[in-house]
JSON list of C-alpha atoms in Angstrom, two decimals:
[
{"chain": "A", "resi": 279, "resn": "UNK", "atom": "CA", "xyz": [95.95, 159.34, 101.72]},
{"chain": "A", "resi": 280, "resn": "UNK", "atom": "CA", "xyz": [95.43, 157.01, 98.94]},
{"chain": "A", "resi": 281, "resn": "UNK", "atom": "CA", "xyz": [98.47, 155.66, 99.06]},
{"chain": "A", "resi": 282, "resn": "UNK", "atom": "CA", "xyz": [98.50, 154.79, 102.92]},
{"chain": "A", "resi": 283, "resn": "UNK", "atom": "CA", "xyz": [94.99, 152.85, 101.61]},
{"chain": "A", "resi": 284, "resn": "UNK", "atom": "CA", "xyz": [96.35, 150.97, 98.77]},
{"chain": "A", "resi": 285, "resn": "UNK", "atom": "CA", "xyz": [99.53, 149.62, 101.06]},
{"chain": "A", "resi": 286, "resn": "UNK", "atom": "CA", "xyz": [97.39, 147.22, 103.37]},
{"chain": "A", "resi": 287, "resn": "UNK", "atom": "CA", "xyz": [95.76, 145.47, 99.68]},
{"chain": "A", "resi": 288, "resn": "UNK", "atom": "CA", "xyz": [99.16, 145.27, 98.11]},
{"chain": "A", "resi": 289, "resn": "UNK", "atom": "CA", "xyz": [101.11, 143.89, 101.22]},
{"chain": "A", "resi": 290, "resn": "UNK", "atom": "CA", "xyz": [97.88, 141.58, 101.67]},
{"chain": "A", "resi": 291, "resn": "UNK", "atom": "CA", "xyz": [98.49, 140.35, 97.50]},
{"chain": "A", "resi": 292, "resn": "UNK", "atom": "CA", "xyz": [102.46, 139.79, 97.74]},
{"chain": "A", "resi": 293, "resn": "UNK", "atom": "CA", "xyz": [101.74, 137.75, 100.83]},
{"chain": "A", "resi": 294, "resn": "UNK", "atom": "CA", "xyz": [99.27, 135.55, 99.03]},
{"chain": "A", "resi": 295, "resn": "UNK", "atom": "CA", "xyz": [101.50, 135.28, 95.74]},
{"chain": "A", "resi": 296, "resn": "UNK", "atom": "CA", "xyz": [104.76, 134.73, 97.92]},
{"chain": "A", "resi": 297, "resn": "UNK", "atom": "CA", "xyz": [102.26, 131.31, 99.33]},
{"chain": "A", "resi": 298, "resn": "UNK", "atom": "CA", "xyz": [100.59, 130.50, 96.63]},
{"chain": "A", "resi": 299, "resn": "UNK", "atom": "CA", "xyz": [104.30, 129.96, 95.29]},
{"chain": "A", "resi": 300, "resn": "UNK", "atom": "CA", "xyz": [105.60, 128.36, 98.10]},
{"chain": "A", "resi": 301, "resn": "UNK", "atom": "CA", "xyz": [107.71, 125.66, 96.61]},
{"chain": "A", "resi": 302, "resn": "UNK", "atom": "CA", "xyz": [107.42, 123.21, 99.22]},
{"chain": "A", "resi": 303, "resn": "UNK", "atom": "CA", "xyz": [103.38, 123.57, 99.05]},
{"chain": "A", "resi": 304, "resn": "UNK", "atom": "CA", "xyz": [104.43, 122.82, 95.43]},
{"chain": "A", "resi": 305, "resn": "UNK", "atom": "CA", "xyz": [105.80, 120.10, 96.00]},
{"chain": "A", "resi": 306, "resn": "UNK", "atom": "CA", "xyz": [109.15, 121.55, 94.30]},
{"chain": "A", "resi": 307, "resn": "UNK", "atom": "CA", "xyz": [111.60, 120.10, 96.68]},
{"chain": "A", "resi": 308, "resn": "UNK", "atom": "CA", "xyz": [110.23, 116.72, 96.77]},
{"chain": "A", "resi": 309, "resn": "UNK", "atom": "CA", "xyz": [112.80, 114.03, 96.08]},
{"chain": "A", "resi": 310, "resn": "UNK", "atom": "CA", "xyz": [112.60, 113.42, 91.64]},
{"chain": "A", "resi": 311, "resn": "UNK", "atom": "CA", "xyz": [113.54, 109.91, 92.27]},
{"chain": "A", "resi": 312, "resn": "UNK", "atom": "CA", "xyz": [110.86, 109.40, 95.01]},
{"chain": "A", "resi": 313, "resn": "UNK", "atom": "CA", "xyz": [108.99, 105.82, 93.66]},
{"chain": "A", "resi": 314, "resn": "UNK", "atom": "CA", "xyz": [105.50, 104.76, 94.94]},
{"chain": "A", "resi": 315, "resn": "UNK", "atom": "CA", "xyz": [105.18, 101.77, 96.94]},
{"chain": "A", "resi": 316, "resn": "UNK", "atom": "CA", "xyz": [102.77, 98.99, 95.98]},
{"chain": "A", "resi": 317, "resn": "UNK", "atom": "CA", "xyz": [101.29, 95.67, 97.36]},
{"chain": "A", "resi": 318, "resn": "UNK", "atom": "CA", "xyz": [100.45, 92.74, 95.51]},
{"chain": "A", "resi": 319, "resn": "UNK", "atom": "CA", "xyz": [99.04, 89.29, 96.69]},
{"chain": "A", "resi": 320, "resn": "UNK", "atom": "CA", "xyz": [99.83, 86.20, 94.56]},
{"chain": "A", "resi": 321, "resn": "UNK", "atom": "CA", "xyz": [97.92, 83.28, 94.60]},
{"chain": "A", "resi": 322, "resn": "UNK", "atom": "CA", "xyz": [100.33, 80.32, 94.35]},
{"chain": "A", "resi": 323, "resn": "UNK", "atom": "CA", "xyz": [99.28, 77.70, 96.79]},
{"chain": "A", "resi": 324, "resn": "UNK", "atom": "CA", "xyz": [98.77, 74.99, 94.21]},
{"chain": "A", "resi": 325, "resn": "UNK", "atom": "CA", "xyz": [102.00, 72.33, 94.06]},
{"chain": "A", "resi": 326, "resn": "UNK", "atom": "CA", "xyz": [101.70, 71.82, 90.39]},
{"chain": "A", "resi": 327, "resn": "UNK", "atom": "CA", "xyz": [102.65, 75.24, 88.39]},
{"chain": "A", "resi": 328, "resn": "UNK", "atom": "CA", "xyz": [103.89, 78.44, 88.70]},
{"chain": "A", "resi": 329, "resn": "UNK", "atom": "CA", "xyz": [103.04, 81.51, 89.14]},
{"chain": "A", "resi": 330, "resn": "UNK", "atom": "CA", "xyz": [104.96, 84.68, 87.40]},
{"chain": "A", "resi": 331, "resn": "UNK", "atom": "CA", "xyz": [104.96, 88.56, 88.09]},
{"chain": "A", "resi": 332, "resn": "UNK", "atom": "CA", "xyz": [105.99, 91.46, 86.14]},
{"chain": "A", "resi": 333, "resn": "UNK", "atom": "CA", "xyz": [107.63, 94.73, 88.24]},
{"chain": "A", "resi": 334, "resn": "UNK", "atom": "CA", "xyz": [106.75, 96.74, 84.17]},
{"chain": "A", "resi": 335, "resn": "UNK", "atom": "CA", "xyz": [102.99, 95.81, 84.31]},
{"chain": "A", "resi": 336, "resn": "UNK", "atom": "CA", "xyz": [102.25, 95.07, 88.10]},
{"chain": "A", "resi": 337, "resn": "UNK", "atom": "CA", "xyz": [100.52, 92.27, 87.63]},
{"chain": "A", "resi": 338, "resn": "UNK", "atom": "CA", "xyz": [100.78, 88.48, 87.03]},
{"chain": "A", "resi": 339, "resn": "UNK", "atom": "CA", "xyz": [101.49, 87.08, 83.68]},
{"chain": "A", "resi": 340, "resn": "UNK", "atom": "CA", "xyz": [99.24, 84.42, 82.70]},
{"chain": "A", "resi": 341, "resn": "UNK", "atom": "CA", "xyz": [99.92, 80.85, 81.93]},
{"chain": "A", "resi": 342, "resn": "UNK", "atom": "CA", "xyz": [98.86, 81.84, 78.35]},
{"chain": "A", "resi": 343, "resn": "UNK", "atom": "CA", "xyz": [101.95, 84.17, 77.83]},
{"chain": "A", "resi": 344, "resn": "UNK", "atom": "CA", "xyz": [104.63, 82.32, 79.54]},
{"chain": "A", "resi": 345, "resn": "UNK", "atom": "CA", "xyz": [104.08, 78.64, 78.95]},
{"chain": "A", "resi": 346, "resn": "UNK", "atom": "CA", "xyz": [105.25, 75.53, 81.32]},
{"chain": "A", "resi": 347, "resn": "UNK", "atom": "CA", "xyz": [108.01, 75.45, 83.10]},
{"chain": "A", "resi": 348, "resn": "UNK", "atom": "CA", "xyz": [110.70, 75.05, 80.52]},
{"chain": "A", "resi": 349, "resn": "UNK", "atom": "CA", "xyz": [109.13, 77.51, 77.95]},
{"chain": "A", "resi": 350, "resn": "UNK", "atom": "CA", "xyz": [108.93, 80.13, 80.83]},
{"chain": "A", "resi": 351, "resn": "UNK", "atom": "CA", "xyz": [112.85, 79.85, 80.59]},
{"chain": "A", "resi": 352, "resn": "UNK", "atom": "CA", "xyz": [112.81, 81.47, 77.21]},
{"chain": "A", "resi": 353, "resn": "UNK", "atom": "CA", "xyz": [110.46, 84.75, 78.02]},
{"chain": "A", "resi": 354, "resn": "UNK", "atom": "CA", "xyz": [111.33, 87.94, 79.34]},
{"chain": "A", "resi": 355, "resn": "UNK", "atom": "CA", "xyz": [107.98, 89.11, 80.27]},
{"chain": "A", "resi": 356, "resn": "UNK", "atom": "CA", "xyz": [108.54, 87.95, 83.82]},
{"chain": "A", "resi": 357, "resn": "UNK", "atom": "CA", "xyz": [110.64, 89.21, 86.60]},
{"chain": "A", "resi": 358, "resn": "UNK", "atom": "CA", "xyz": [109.81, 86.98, 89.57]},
{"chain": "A", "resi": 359, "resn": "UNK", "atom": "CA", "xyz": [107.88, 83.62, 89.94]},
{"chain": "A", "resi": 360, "resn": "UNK", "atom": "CA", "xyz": [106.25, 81.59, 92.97]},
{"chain": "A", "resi": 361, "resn": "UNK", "atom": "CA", "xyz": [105.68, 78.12, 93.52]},
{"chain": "A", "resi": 362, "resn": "UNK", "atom": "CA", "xyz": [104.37, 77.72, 97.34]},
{"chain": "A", "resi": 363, "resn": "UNK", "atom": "CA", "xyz": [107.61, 79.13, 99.30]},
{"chain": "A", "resi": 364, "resn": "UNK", "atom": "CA", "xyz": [110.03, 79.03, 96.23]},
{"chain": "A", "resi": 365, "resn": "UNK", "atom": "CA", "xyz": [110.70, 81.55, 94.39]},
{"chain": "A", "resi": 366, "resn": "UNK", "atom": "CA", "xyz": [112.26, 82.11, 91.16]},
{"chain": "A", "resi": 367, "resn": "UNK", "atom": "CA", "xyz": [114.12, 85.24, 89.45]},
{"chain": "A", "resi": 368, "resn": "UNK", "atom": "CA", "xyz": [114.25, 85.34, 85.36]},
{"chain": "A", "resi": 369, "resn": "UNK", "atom": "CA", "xyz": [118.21, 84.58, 85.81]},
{"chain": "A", "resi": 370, "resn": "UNK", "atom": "CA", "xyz": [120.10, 81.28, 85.87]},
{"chain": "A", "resi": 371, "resn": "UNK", "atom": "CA", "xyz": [118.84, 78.16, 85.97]},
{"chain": "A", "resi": 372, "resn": "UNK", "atom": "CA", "xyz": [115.57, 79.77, 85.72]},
{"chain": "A", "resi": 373, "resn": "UNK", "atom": "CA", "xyz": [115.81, 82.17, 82.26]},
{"chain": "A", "resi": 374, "resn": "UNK", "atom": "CA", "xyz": [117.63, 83.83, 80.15]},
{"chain": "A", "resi": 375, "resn": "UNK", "atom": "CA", "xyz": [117.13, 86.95, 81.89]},
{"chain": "A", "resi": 376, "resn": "UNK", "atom": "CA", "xyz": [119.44, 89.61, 83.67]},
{"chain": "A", "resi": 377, "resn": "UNK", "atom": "CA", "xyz": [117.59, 88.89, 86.87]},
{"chain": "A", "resi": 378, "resn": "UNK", "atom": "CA", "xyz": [118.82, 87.99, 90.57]},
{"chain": "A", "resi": 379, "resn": "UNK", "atom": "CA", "xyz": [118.48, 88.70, 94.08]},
{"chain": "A", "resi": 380, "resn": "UNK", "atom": "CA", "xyz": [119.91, 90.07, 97.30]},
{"chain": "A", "resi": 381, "resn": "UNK", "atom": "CA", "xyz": [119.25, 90.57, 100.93]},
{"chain": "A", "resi": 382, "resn": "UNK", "atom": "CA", "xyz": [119.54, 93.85, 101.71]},
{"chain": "A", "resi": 383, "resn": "UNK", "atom": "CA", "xyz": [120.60, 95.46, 105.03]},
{"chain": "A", "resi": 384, "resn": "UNK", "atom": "CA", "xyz": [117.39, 96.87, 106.64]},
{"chain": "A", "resi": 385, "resn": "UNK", "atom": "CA", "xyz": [113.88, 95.66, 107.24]},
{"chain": "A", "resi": 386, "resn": "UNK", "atom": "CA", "xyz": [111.74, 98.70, 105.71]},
{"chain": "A", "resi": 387, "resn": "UNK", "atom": "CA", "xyz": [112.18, 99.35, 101.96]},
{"chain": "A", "resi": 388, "resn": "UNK", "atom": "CA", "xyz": [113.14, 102.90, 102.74]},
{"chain": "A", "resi": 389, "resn": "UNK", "atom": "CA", "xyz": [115.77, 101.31, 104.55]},
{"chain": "A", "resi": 390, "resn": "UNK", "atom": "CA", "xyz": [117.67, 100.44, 101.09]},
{"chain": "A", "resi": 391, "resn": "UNK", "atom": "CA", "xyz": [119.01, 103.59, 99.96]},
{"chain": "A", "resi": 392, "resn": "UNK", "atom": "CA", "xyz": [121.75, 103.00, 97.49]},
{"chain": "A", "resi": 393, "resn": "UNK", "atom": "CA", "xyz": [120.95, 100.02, 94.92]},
{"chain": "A", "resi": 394, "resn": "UNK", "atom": "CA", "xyz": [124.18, 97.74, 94.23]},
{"chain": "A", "resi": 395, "resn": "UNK", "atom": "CA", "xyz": [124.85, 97.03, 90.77]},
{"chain": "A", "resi": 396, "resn": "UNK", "atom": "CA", "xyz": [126.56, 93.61, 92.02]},
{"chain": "A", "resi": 397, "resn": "UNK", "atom": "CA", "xyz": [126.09, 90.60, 94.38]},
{"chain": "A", "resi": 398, "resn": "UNK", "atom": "CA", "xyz": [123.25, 88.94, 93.24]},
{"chain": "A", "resi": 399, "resn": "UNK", "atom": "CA", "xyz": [122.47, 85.70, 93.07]},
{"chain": "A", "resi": 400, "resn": "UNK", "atom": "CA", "xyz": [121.09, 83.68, 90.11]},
{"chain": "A", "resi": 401, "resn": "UNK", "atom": "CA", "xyz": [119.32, 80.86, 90.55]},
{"chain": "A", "resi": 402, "resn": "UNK", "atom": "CA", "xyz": [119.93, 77.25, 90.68]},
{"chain": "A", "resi": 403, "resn": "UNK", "atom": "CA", "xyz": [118.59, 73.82, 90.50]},
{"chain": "A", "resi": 404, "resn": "UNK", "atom": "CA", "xyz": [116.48, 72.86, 93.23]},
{"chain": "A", "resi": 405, "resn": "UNK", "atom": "CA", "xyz": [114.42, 69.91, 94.13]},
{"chain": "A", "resi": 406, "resn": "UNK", "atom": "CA", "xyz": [110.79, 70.83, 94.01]},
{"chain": "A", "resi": 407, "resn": "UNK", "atom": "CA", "xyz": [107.54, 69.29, 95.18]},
{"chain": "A", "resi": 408, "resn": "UNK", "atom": "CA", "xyz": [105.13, 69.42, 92.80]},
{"chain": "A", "resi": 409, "resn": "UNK", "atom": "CA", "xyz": [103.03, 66.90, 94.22]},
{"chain": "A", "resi": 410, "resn": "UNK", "atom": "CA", "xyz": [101.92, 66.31, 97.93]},
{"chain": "A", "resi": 411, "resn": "UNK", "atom": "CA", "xyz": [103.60, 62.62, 97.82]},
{"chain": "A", "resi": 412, "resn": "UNK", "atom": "CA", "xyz": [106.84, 61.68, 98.90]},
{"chain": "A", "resi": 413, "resn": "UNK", "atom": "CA", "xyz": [107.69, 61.05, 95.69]},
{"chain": "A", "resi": 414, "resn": "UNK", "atom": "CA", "xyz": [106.58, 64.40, 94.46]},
{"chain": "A", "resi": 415, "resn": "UNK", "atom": "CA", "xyz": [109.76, 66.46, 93.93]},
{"chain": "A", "resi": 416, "resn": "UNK", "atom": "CA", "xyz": [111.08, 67.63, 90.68]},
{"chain": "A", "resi": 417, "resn": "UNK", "atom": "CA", "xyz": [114.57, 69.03, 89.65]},
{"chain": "A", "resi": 418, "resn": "UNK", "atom": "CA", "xyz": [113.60, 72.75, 89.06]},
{"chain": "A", "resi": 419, "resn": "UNK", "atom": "CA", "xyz": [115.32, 75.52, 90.13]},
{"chain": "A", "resi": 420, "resn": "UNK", "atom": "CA", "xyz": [114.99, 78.72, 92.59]},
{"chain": "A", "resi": 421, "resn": "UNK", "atom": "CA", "xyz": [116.46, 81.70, 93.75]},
{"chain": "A", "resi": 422, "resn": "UNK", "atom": "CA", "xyz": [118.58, 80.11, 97.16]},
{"chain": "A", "resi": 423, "resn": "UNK", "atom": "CA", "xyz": [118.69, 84.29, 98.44]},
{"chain": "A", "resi": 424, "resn": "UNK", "atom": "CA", "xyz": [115.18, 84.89, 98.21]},
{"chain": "A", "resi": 425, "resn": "UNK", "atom": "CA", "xyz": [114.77, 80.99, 99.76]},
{"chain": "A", "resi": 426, "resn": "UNK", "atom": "CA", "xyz": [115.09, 82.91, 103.31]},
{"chain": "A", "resi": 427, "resn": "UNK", "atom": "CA", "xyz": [112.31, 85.33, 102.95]},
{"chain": "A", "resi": 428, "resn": "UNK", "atom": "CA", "xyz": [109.94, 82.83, 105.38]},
{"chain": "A", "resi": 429, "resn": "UNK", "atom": "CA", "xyz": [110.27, 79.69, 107.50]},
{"chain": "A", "resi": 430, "resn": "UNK", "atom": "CA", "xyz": [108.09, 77.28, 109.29]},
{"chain": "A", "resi": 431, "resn": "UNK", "atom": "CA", "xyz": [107.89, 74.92, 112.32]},
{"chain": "A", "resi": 432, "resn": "UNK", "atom": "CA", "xyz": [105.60, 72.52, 113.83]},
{"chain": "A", "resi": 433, "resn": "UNK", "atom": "CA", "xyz": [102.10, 70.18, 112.31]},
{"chain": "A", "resi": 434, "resn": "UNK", "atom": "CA", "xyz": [100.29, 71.93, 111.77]},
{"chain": "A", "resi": 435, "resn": "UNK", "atom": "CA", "xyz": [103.06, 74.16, 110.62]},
{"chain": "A", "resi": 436, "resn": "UNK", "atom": "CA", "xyz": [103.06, 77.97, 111.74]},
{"chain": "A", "resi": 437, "resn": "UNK", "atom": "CA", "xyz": [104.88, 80.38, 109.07]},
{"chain": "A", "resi": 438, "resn": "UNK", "atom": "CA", "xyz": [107.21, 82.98, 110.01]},
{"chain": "A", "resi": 439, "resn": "UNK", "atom": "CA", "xyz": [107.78, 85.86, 107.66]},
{"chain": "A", "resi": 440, "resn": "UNK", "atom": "CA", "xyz": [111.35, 86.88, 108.31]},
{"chain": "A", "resi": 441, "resn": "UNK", "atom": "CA", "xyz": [112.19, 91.03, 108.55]},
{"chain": "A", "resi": 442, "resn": "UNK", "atom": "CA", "xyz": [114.11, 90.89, 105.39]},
{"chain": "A", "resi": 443, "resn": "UNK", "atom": "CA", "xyz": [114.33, 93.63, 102.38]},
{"chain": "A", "resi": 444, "resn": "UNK", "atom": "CA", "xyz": [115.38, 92.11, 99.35]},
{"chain": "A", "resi": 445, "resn": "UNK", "atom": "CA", "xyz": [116.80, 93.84, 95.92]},
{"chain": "A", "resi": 446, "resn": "UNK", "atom": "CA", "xyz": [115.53, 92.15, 92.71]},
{"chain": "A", "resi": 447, "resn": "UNK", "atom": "CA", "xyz": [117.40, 92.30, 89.71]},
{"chain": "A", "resi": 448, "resn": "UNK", "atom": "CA", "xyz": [114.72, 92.34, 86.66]},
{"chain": "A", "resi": 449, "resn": "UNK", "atom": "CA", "xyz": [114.55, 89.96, 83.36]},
{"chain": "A", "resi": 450, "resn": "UNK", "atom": "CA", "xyz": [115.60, 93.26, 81.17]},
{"chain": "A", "resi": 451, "resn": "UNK", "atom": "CA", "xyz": [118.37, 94.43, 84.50]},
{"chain": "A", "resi": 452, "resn": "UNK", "atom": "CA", "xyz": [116.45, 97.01, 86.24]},
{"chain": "A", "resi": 453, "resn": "UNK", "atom": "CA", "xyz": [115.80, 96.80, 90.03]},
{"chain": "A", "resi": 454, "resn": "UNK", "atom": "CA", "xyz": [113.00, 96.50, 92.66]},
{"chain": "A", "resi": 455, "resn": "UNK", "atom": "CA", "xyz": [112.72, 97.18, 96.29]},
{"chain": "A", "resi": 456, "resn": "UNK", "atom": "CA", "xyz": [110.96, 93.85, 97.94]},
{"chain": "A", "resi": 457, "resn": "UNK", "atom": "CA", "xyz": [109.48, 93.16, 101.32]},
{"chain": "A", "resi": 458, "resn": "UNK", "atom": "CA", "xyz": [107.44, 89.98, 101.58]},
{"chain": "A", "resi": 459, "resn": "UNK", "atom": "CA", "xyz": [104.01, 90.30, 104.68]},
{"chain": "A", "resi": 460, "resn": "UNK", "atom": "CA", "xyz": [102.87, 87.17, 104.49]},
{"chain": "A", "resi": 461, "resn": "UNK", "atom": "CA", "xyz": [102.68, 83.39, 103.25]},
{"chain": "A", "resi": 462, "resn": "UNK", "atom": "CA", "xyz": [98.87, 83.13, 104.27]},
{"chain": "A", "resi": 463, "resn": "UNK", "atom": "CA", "xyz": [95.14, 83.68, 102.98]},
{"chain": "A", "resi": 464, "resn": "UNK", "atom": "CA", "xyz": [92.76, 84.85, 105.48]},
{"chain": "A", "resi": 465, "resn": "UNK", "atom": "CA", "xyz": [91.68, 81.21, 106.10]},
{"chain": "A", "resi": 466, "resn": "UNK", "atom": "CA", "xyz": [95.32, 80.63, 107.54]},
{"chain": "A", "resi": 467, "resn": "UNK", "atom": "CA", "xyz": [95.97, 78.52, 104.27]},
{"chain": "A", "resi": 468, "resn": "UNK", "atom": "CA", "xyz": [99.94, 78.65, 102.87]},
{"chain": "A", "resi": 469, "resn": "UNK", "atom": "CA", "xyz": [100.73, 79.55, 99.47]},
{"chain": "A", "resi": 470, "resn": "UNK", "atom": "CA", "xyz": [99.25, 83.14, 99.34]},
{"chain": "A", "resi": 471, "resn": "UNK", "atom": "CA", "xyz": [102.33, 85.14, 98.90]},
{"chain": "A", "resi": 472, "resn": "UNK", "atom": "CA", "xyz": [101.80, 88.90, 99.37]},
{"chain": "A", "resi": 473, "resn": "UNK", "atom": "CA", "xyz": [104.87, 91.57, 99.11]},
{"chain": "A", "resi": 474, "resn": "UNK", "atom": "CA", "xyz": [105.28, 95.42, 98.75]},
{"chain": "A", "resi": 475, "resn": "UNK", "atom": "CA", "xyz": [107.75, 96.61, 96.51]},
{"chain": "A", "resi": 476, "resn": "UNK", "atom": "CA", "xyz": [109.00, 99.48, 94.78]},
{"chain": "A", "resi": 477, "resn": "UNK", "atom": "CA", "xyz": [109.39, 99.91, 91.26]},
{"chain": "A", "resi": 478, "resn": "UNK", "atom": "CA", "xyz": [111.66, 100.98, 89.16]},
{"chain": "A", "resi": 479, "resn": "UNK", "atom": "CA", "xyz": [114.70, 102.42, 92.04]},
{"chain": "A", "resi": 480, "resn": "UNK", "atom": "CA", "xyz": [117.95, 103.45, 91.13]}
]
């Protein structure tokens, strides 16, 4: 009789272990590879500087570490850099970096499943304004891919963020996943660039 007693507890433990060890509850069979996506909102609506982003930290690099213009072409603690609409890569015209960019074919990050190792673009000289004058523009340079990633039409104009997924090649030659939101603050004011993006994708 004791043994027709005991069966019901020991069925009842093996069940539990046999869930407790569930490897999907476990999270066993989740993708290795599987890379967090994060926002970030950058603040570059003035005409006279830039500002630069690291994919390694997450954050903006300050003025402090990276210099003007032409010093910033010299450091690799930057991956990416925004100047109103224009963006820069750390490749180029722009740095002595391995960076670049390309479009990629989807419009959700998960979208891009397989990262190329070639195609992108470095930048090149562009004429920047970095003063609201009609004399204002500057020979600088930008990424002419990433130059697609919004538009605008009208006065007062209305900004479009266009459905694009882009593949950034990193100062040191890594890659990031990039979809840019928006171009505008709360206030409706341009120059407020924020962006998801995963970090580092293989």
């Amino acid at each position: 009789m004791k043994k027709f007693r005991l069966l019901p507890a020991v069925m009842i433990l093996a069940a539990s272990l046999f869930i407790a060890c569930d490897p999907e509850e476990n999270g066993e069979n989740e993708d290795k590879n599987t890379v967090d996506t994060k926002s970030m909102t950058i603040d570059a609506s003035g005409f006279s500087d830039w500002k630069y982003f690291s994919f390694e930290t997450g954050k903006e690099v300050s003025a402090a570490d990276v210099g003007d213009y032409e010093s910033s072409k010299f450091k690799m603690n930057w991956d990416i850099a925004f100047h109103r609409g224009d963006i820069r890569t750390n490749s180029g015209a722009s740095g002595n970096g391995k960076g670049g960019a390309l479009k990629g074919n989807g419009a959700k990050l998960a979208d891009i499943i397989t990262i190329p190792t070639e195609g992108y673009a470095v930048d090149e000289e562009a004429e920047i304004m970095i003063e609201m004058s009609a004399d204002g523009y500057r020979t600088q340079s930008k990424n002419t891919v990433l130059a697609t990633w919004y538009s605008s039409e009208g006065m007062p104009p209305v900004y479009v963020v266009n459905d694009y997924v882009y593949v950034v090649k990193t100062a040191d030659g890594k890659y990031a996943k990039v979809k840019f939101t928006d171009y505008t603050d709360d206030a409706g004011a341009g120059g407020h660039i924020s962006f998801s993006y995963q970090y580092p994708v293989k």
